[in-house]
Amino acid sequence: MFASQKATPTPGKMEARKELRLHRADEERIRAAAAAVGLQEADFIRQAALLRAQEVERRLSLSILPTDAFEAFRAAVEAPGKVVPGLARAARASKGRLKDAG
């Protein structure tokens, strides 16, 4: 059999429906590929869509920087903090007025 990634579907009843239009040649490729891995066409299409969604989510969660920019970022993060008097006063004055949205 083929080595394949598995998408973990959301548990529970499937209620949403999607319809798609395909060229006949694409439909035949999907049918053959689904059969080759022992899946129904709908399951094959659903897994493929979920795997692609996971890939997009992973890419959206990454920040890619050139090495020199990353090193500058790391140096800034690791540098000792500085007190900004006006900002510190504003933070003290607003204490208790602002609430975390979380």
CSV table of C-alpha atoms in Angstrom, one decimal:
chain,number,residue,atom,x,y,z
A,1,MET,CA,0.0,0.0,0.0
A,2,PHE,CA,1.0,3.6,-0.2
A,3,ALA,CA,2.5,5.6,2.7
A,4,SER,CA,0.0,8.3,3.4
A,5,GLN,CA,-0.7,11.0,5.9
A,6,LYS,CA,-3.9,10.8,7.8
A,7,ALA,CA,-6.1,13.8,8.6
A,8,THR,CA,-8.0,13.5,11.9
A,9,PRO,CA,-11.6,14.3,11.2
A,10,THR,CA,-13.7,16.1,13.7
A,11,PRO,CA,-15.7,13.6,15.7
A,12,GLY,CA,-19.5,13.6,15.7
A,13,LYS,CA,-22.2,13.8,13.1
A,14,MET,CA,-21.3,15.2,9.8
A,15,GLU,CA,-24.0,17.8,8.8
A,16,ALA,CA,-22.4,20.2,6.4
A,17,ARG,CA,-22.5,19.3,2.7
A,18,LYS,CA,-20.3,20.6,-0.1
A,19,GLU,CA,-20.8,20.0,-3.8
A,20,LEU,CA,-18.0,20.3,-6.4
A,21,ARG,CA,-17.8,20.1,-10.1
A,22,LEU,CA,-14.9,18.2,-11.7
A,23,HIS,CA,-13.6,17.4,-15.1
A,24,ARG,CA,-14.3,13.8,-15.9
A,25,ALA,CA,-10.6,13.1,-16.1
A,26,ASP,CA,-10.1,14.5,-12.5
A,27,GLU,CA,-13.0,12.5,-11.3
A,28,GLU,CA,-11.5,9.3,-12.7
A,29,ARG,CA,-8.1,10.1,-11.1
A,30,ILE,CA,-9.8,10.7,-7.7
A,31,ARG,CA,-11.8,7.5,-8.0
A,32,ALA,CA,-8.7,5.4,-8.9
A,33,ALA,CA,-6.6,7.0,-6.1
A,34,ALA,CA,-9.3,6.4,-3.6
A,35,ALA,CA,-9.6,2.8,-4.6
A,36,ALA,CA,-5.8,2.4,-4.5
A,37,VAL,CA,-5.8,3.4,-0.8
A,38,GLY,CA,-9.0,1.6,0.1
A,39,LEU,CA,-11.2,4.7,0.7
A,40,GLN,CA,-14.6,5.8,-0.5
A,41,GLU,CA,-14.3,8.8,-2.8
A,42,ALA,CA,-16.0,11.1,-0.3
A,43,ASP,CA,-13.6,10.1,2.4
A,44,PHE,CA,-10.6,10.5,0.1
A,45,ILE,CA,-11.7,14.0,-0.9
A,46,ARG,CA,-12.5,14.9,2.7
A,47,GLN,CA,-9.0,13.7,3.9
A,48,ALA,CA,-7.3,15.5,1.1
A,49,ALA,CA,-9.1,18.8,1.9
A,50,LEU,CA,-8.3,18.4,5.7
A,51,LEU,CA,-4.7,17.7,5.0
A,52,ARG,CA,-4.4,20.8,2.8
A,53,ALA,CA,-6.2,22.9,5.5
A,54,GLN,CA,-3.7,21.6,8.1
A,55,GLU,CA,-0.8,22.5,5.8
A,56,VAL,CA,-2.2,26.1,5.3
A,57,GLU,CA,-2.8,26.5,9.1
A,58,ARG,CA,0.8,25.4,9.8
A,59,ARG,CA,2.2,27.8,7.3
A,60,LEU,CA,0.1,30.7,8.7
A,61,SER,CA,1.5,30.0,12.2
A,62,LEU,CA,5.2,30.2,11.1
A,63,SER,CA,7.3,33.3,10.9
A,64,ILE,CA,10.2,32.9,8.5
A,65,LEU,CA,13.1,35.4,8.8
A,66,PRO,CA,16.4,35.5,7.0
A,67,THR,CA,19.3,34.5,9.4
A,68,ASP,CA,20.5,38.1,10.0
A,69,ALA,CA,17.0,39.3,10.8
A,70,PHE,CA,16.5,36.4,13.2
A,71,GLU,CA,19.8,37.1,14.9
A,72,ALA,CA,18.8,40.7,15.4
A,73,PHE,CA,15.4,39.7,16.7
A,74,ARG,CA,17.0,37.2,19.1
A,75,ALA,CA,19.5,39.9,20.4
A,76,ALA,CA,16.6,42.3,21.0
A,77,VAL,CA,14.5,39.7,22.9
A,78,GLU,CA,17.5,38.7,25.0
A,79,ALA,CA,18.7,42.2,25.8
A,80,PRO,CA,17.8,43.6,29.2
A,81,GLY,CA,14.6,45.5,29.3
A,82,LYS,CA,14.4,49.3,29.6
A,83,VAL,CA,12.0,51.3,31.8
A,84,VAL,CA,10.1,53.9,29.8
A,85,PRO,CA,8.9,56.4,32.5
A,86,GLY,CA,5.9,57.6,30.7
A,87,LEU,CA,4.8,54.1,29.8
A,88,ALA,CA,5.3,52.9,33.3
A,89,ARG,CA,3.2,55.8,34.7
A,90,ALA,CA,0.4,55.1,32.2
A,91,ALA,CA,0.4,51.4,33.2
A,92,ARG,CA,0.2,52.2,36.9
A,93,ALA,CA,-2.6,54.7,36.2
A,94,SER,CA,-4.6,52.3,34.2
A,95,LYS,CA,-4.3,49.4,36.6
A,96,GLY,CA,-7.7,47.8,37.1
A,97,ARG,CA,-9.3,49.7,34.3
A,98,LEU,CA,-8.2,47.4,31.5
A,99,LYS,CA,-9.2,43.8,31.4
A,100,ASP,CA,-7.7,41.0,29.4
A,101,ALA,CA,-9.9,40.0,26.5
A,102,GLY,CA,-9.0,36.3,27.1
